[in-house]
Coordinates of C-alpha atoms in Angstrom, one line a residue:
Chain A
X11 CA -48.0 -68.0 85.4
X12 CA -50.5 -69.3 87.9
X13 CA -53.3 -67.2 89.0
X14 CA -52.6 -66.1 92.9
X15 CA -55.9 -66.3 94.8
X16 CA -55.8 -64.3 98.3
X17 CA -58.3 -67.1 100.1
X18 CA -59.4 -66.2 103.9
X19 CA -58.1 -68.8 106.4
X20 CA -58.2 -69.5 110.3
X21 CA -56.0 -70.3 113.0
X22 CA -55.2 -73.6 111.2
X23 CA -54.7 -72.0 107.9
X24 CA -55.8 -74.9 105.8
X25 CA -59.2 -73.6 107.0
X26 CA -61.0 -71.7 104.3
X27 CA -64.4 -70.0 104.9
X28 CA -65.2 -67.5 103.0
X29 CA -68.5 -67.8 101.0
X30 CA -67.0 -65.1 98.7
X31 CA -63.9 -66.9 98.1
X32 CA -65.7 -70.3 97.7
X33 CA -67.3 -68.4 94.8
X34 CA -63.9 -67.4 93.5
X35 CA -62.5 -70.9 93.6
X36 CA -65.1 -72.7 92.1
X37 CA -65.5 -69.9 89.4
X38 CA -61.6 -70.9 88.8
X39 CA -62.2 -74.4 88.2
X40 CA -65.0 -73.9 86.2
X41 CA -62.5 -72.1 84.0
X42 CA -59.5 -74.3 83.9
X43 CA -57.5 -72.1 85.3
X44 CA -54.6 -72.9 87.2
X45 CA -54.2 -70.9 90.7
X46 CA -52.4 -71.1 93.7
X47 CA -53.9 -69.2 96.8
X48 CA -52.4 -67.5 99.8
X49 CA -54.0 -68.2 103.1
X50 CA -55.1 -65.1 104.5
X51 CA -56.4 -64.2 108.1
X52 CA -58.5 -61.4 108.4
X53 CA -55.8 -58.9 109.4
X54 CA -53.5 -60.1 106.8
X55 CA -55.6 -58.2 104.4
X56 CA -54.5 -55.3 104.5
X57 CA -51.2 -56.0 103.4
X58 CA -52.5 -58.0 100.1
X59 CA -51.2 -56.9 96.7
X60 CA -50.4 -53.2 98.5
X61 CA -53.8 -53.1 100.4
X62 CA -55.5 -53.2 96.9
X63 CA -58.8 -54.3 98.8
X64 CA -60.5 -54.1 101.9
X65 CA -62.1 -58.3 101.9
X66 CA -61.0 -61.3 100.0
X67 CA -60.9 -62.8 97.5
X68 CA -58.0 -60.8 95.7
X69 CA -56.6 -62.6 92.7
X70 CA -53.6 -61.3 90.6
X71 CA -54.2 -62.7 87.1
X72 CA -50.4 -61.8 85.9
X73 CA -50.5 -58.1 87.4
X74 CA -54.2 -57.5 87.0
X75 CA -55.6 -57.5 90.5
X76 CA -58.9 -57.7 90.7
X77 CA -60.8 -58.2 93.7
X78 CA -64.8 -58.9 94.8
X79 CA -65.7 -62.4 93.8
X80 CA -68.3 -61.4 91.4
X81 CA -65.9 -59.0 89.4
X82 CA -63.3 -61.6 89.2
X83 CA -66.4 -64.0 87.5
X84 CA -67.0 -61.1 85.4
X85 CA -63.7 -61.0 85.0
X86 CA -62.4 -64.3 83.8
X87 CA -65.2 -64.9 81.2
X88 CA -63.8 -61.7 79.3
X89 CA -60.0 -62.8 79.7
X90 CA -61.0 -66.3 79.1
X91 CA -63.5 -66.8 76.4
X92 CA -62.6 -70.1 75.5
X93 CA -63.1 -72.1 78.6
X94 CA -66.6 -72.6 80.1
X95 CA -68.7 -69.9 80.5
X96 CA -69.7 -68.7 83.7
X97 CA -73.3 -66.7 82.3
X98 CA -75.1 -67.8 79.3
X99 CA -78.5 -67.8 78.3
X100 CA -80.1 -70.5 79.2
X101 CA -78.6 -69.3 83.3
X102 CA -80.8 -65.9 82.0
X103 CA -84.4 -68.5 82.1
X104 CA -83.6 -70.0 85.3
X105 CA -82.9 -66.6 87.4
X106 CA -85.9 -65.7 86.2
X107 CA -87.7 -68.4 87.5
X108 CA -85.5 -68.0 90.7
X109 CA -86.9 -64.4 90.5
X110 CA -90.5 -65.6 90.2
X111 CA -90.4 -67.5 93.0
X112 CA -88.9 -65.3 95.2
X113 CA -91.6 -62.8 94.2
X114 CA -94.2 -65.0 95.2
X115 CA -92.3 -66.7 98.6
X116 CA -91.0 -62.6 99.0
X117 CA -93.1 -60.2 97.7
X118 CA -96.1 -61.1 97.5
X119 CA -97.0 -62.2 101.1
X120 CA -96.4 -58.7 101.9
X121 CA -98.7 -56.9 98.9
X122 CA -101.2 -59.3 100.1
X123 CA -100.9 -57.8 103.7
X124 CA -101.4 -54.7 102.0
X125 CA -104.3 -55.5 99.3
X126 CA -106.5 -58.2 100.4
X127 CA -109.4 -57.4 101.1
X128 CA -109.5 -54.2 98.8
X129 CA -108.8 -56.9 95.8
X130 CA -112.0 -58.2 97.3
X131 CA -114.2 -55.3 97.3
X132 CA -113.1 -54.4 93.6
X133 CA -114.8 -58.2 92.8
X134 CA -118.1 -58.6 91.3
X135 CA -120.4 -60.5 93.4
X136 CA -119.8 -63.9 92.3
X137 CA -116.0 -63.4 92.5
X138 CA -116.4 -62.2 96.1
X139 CA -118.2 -65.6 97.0
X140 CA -115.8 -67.0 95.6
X141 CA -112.6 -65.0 96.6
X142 CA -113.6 -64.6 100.2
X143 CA -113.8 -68.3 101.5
X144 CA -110.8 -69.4 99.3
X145 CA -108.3 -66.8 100.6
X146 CA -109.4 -66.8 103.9
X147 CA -108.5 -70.6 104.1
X148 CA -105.3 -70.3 102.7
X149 CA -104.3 -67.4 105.0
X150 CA -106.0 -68.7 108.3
X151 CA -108.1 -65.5 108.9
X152 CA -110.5 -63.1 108.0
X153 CA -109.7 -60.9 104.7
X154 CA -110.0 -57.7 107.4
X155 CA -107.9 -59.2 109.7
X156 CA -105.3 -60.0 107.8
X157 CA -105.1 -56.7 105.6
X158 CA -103.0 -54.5 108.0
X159 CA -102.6 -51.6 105.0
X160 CA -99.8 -49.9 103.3
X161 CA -98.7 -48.0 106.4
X162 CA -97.9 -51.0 108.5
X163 CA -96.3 -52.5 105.6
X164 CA -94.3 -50.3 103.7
X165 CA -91.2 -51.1 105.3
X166 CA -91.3 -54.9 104.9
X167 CA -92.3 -53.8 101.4
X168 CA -89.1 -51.8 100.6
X169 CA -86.9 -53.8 102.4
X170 CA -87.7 -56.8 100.5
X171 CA -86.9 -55.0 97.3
X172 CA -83.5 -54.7 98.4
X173 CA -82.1 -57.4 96.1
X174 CA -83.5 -55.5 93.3
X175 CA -82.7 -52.3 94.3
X176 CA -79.2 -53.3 94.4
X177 CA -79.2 -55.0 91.3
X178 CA -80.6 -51.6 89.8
X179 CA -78.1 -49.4 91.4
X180 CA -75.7 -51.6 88.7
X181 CA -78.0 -52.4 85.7
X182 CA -80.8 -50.1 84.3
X183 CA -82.9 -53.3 84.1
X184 CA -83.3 -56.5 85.9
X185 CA -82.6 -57.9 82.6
X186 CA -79.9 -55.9 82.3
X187 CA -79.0 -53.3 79.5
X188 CA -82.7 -53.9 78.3
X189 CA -85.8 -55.0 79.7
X190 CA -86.5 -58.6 79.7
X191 CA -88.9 -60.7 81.3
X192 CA -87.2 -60.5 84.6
X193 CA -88.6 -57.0 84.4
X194 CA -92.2 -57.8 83.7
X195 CA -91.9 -60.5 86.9
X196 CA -91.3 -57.6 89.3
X197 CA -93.1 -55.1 87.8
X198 CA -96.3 -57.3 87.5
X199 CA -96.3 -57.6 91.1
X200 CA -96.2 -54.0 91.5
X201 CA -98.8 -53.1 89.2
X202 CA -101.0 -55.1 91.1
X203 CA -100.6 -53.8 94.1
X204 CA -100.8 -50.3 91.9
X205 CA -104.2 -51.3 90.3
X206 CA -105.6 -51.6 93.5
X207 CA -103.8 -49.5 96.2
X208 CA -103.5 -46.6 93.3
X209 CA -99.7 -46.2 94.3
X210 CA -96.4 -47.5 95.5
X211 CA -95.4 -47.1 98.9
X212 CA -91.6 -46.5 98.6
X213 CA -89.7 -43.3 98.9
X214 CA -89.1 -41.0 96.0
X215 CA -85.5 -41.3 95.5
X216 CA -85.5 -45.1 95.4
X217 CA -84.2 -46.5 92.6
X218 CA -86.4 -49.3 92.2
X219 CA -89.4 -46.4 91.9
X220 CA -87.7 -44.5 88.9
X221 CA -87.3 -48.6 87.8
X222 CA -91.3 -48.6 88.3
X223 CA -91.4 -45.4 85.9
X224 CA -89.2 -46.5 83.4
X225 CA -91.0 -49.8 83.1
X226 CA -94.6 -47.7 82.7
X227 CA -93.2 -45.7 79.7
X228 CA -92.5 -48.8 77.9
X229 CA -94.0 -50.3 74.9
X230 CA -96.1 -46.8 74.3
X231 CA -96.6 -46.7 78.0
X232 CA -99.2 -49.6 77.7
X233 CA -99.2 -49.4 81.7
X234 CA -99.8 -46.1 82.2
X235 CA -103.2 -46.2 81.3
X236 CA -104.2 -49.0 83.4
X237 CA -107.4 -48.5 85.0
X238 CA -107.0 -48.0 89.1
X239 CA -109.1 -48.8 91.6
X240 CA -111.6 -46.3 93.1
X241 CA -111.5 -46.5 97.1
X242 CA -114.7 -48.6 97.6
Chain B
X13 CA -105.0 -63.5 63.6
X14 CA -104.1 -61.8 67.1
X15 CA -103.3 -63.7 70.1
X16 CA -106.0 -63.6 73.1
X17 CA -105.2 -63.0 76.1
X18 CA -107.4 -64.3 78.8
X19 CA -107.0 -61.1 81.5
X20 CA -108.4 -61.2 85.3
X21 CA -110.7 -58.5 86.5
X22 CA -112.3 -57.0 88.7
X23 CA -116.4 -55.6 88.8
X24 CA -115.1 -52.8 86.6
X25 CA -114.1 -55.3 83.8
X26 CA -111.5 -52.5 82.9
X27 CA -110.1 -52.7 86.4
X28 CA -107.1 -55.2 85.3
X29 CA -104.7 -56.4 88.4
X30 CA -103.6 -59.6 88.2
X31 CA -99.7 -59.5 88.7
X32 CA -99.1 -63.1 86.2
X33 CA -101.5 -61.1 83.4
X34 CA -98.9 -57.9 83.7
X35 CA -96.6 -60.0 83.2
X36 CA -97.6 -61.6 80.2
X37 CA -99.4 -58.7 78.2
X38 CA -95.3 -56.7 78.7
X39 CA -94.5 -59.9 77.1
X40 CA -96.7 -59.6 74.5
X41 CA -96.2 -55.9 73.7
X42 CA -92.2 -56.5 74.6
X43 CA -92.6 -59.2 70.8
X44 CA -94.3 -56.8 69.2
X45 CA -97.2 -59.1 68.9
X46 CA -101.1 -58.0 68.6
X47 CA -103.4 -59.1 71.0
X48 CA -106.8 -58.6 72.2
X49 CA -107.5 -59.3 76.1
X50 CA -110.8 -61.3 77.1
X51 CA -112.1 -59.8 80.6
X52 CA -112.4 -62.3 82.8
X53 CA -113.5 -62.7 86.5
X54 CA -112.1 -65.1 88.6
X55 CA -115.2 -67.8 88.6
X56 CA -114.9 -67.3 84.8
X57 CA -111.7 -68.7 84.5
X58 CA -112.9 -72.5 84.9
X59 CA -114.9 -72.1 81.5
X60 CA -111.5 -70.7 79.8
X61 CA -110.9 -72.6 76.9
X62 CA -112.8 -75.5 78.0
X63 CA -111.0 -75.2 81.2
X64 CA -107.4 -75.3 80.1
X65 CA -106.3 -73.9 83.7
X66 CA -107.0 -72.7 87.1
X67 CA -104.8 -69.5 86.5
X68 CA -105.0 -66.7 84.3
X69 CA -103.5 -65.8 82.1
X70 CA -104.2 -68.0 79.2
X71 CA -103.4 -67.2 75.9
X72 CA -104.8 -68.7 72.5
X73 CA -102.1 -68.1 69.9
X74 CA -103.3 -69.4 66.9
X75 CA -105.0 -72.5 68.3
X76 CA -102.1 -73.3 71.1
X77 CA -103.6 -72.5 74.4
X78 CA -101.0 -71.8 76.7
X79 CA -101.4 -70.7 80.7
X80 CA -99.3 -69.7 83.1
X81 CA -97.3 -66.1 82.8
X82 CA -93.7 -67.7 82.6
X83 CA -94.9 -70.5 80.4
X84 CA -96.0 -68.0 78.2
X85 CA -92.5 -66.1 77.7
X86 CA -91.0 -69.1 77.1
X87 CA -93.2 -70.0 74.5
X88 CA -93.1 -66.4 72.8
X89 CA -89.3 -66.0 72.7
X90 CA -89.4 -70.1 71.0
X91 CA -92.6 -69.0 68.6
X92 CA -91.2 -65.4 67.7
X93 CA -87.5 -65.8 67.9
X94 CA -87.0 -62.8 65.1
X95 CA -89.1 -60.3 67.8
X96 CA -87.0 -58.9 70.4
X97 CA -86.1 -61.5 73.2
X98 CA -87.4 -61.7 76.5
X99 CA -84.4 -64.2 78.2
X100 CA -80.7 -63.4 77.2
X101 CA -77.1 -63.4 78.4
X102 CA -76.6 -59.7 79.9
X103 CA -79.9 -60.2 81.7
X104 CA -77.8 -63.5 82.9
X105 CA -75.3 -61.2 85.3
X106 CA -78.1 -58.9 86.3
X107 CA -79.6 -62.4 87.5
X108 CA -76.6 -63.1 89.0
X109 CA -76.4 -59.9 90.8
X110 CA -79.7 -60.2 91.9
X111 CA -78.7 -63.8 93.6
X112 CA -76.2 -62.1 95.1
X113 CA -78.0 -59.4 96.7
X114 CA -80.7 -61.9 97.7
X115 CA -77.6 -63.9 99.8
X116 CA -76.3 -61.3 101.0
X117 CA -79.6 -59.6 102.6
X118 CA -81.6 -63.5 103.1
X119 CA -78.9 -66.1 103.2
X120 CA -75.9 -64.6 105.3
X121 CA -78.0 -62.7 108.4
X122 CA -79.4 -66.2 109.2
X123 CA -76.0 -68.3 108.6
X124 CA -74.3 -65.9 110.8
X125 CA -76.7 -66.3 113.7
X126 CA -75.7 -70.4 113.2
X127 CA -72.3 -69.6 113.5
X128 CA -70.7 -66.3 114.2
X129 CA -69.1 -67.1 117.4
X130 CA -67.9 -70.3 115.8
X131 CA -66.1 -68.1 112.9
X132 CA -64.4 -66.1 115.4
X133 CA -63.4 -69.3 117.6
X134 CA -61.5 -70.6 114.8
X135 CA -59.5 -67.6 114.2
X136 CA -56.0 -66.7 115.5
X137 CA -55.6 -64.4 118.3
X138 CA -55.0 -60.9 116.4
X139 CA -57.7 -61.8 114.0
X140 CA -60.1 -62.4 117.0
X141 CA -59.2 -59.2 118.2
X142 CA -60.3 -57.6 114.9
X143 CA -63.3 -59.7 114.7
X144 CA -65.1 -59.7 117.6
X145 CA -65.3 -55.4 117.8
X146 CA -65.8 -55.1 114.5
X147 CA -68.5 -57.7 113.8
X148 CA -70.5 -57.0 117.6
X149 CA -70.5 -53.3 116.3
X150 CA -72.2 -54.0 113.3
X151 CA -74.7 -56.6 115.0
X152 CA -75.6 -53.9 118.2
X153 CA -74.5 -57.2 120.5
X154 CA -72.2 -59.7 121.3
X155 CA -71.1 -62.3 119.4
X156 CA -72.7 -65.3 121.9
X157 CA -75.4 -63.4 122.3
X158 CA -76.3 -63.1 118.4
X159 CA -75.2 -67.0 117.4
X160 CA -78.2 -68.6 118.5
X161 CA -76.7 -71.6 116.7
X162 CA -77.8 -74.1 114.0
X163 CA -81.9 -75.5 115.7
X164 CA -82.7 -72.5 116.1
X165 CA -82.3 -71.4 112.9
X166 CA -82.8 -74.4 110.6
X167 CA -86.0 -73.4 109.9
X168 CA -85.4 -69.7 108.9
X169 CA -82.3 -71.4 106.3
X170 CA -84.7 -73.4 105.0
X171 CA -87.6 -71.3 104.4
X172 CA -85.3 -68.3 103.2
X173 CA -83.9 -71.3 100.4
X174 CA -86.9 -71.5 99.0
X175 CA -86.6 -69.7 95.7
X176 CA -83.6 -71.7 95.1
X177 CA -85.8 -74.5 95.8
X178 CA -88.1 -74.6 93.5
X179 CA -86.1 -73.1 90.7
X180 CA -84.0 -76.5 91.5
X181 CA -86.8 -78.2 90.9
X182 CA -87.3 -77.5 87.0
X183 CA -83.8 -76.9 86.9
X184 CA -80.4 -79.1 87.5
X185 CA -78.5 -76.4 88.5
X186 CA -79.4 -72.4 89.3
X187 CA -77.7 -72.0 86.1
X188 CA -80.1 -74.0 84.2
X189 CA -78.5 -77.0 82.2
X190 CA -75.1 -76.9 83.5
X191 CA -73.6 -74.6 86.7
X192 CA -73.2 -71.3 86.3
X193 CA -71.6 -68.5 88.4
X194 CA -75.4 -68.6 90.2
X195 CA -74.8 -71.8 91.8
X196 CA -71.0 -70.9 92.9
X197 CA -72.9 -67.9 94.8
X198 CA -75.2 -69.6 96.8
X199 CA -72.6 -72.8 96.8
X200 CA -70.1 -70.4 98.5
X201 CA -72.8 -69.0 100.9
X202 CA -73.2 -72.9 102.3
X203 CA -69.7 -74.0 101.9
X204 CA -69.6 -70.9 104.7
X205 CA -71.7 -72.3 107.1
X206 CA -70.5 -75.7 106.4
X207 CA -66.8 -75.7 106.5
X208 CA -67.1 -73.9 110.4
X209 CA -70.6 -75.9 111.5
X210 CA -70.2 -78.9 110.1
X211 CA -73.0 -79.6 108.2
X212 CA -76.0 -78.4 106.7
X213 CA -79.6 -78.3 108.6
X214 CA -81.2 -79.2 106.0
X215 CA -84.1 -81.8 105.8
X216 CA -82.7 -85.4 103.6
X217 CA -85.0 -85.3 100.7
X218 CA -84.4 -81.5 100.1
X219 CA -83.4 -80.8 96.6
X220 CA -81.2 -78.1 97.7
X221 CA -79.3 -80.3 99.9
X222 CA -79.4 -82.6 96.5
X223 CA -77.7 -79.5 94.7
X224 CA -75.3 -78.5 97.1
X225 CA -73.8 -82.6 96.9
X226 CA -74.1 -82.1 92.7
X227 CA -71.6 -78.9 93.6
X228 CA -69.5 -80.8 95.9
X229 CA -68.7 -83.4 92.9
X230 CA -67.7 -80.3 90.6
X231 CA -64.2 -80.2 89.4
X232 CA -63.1 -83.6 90.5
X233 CA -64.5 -82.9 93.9
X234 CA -62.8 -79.6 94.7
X235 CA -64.7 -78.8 97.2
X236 CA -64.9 -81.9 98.9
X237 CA -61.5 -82.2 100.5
X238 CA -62.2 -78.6 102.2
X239 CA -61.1 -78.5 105.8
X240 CA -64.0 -78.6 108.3
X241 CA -63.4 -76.9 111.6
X242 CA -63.4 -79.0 114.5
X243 CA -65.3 -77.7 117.5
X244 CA -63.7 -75.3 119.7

């Protein structure tokens, strides 16, 4: 029997917008699977396999419904190990770089709002001649100007984290059920603003701080005893 | 003989805070490797190995010098595949998840400013009735005055795409070799804005825009033949 796939529609229901059923769709085609779907306007929802789900997609894979595009991927590469995988390893090497370069386009900007100028005054001489001139042409002002401190950017800090902080509220590690180097990306970046700021401005019951602990007690907790800077 | 591990720092050559060395020295410690770190300040990096790189970290692992931090895990997890690994297939959902949190919280606020009053002129009447209270609640206005349509916003798509971006760029797809259930997350998220505006504002020689044509020709064109609203 044909998978059903609840799929959201318009006025003109051959219109189908959804992002989250696009997912869905192409997810079953990358399977092989067959599936018909039922065009769905918004307030046709509720009535979907007995209101089983608040949003589409819904698919009912002969009586299991399933719903949330991500847990019908999930899904499907347990019912179907045979066809095409939807995660696999080498997927595992390019999220990470996806992860690195949203650290630097994402997080970093921000840690350097908060840490500029005191990464300077940690340098040796000959690193500040050096450091000075080159940042201050790449950010288009003075190292004092553009340092505006933890305070005024704490929230842009923890707000950014939200993609991680969500993936943690599902996985104990960015990698998953065990650190991996998606870890080390994010917590590198934090240690550096760490070394120098001497601590992390997020509040104490978010989940990417016990994250930030968990990561310091590993491997001996070899960052634990990382030097931090004294205020200069 | 132990690997070395070319580390920036500060004045204090204990004071260690270079996000890319964190990175690496979890990776090391993470392969249960030995290695010894060489303190070095940012105008000593030039005479590094006879100048190998620009960037710290640089390792010498038994005569191959290696730089860059994600280089370096990727060479680790290839030289030491018997020590724990630093890339694998659980770490691919977390990955996944964390896409799909970053789409959700970077993507989706900016594609609905392009085209949330478009979504809800395409909708029948009873949906419209649903939609327009329940989406201007959540936004704290109306729906013409939040979609500030598709110039106005270009630039904000395509600055918020830039992880994907470059991770296209050493990659074919944002699942590595072959697409994964990453690229169906962010395909779904432009198929979205694409099936109700039109098009996508993106620049012509973008690689993303490159990508999202690749995903277009999946499964004999699937989502090719997709219905595109017509203006209201």
């Amino acid at each position: 029997m044909a998978i059903i796939l609840y799929d959201l529609c318009g006025r003109d229901p051959e219109l189908r917008f959804s992002p989250y059923c696009w997912r869905a769709k192409m997810a079953l085609a990358h399977k092989n699977l067959a599936y018909t779907t039922v065009a769905t306007p918004f307030t046709g929802i509720a009535s979907v396999e007995d209101g089983a789900s608040k949003t589409v997609p819904v698919i009912n894979d002969e009586g299991r419904i399933i719903h949330d595009s991500f847990d019908i991927a999930v899904h499907l590469d347990e019912a179907y190990p045979d066809e095409p995988t939807l995660f696999d390893e080498e997927a595992a090497v390019a999220a990470a770089r996806f992860l690195e370069a949203w650290a630097i386009v994402t997080l970093h900007p921000i840690i350097m709002r908060i840490i500029v100028k005191d990464i300077h005054d940690v340098l040796g001489p000959v690193d500040q001649a050096y450091f000075r001139p080159s940042r201050e042409a790449r950010l288009g002002r003075s190292l004092e100007e553009h340092q505006t401190g933890a305070d005024a950017n704490a929230e842009a800090l923890r707000a950014a984290l939200e993609p991680a902080r969500r993936t943690l509220a599902r996985h104990e590690w960015l990698g998953g059920r065990a650190p991996r180097f998606a870890d080390y990306i994010v917590f590198g970046s934090l240690m550096w603003l760490v070394t120098i700021h001497g601590g992390l401005p997020l509040l104490p019951d978010d989940g990417v701080r016990s994250w930030f602990e968990r990561c310091l007690d590993l491997h001996d907790g070899l960052a634990r005893s990382a030097r931090i800077a004294k205020a200069a």
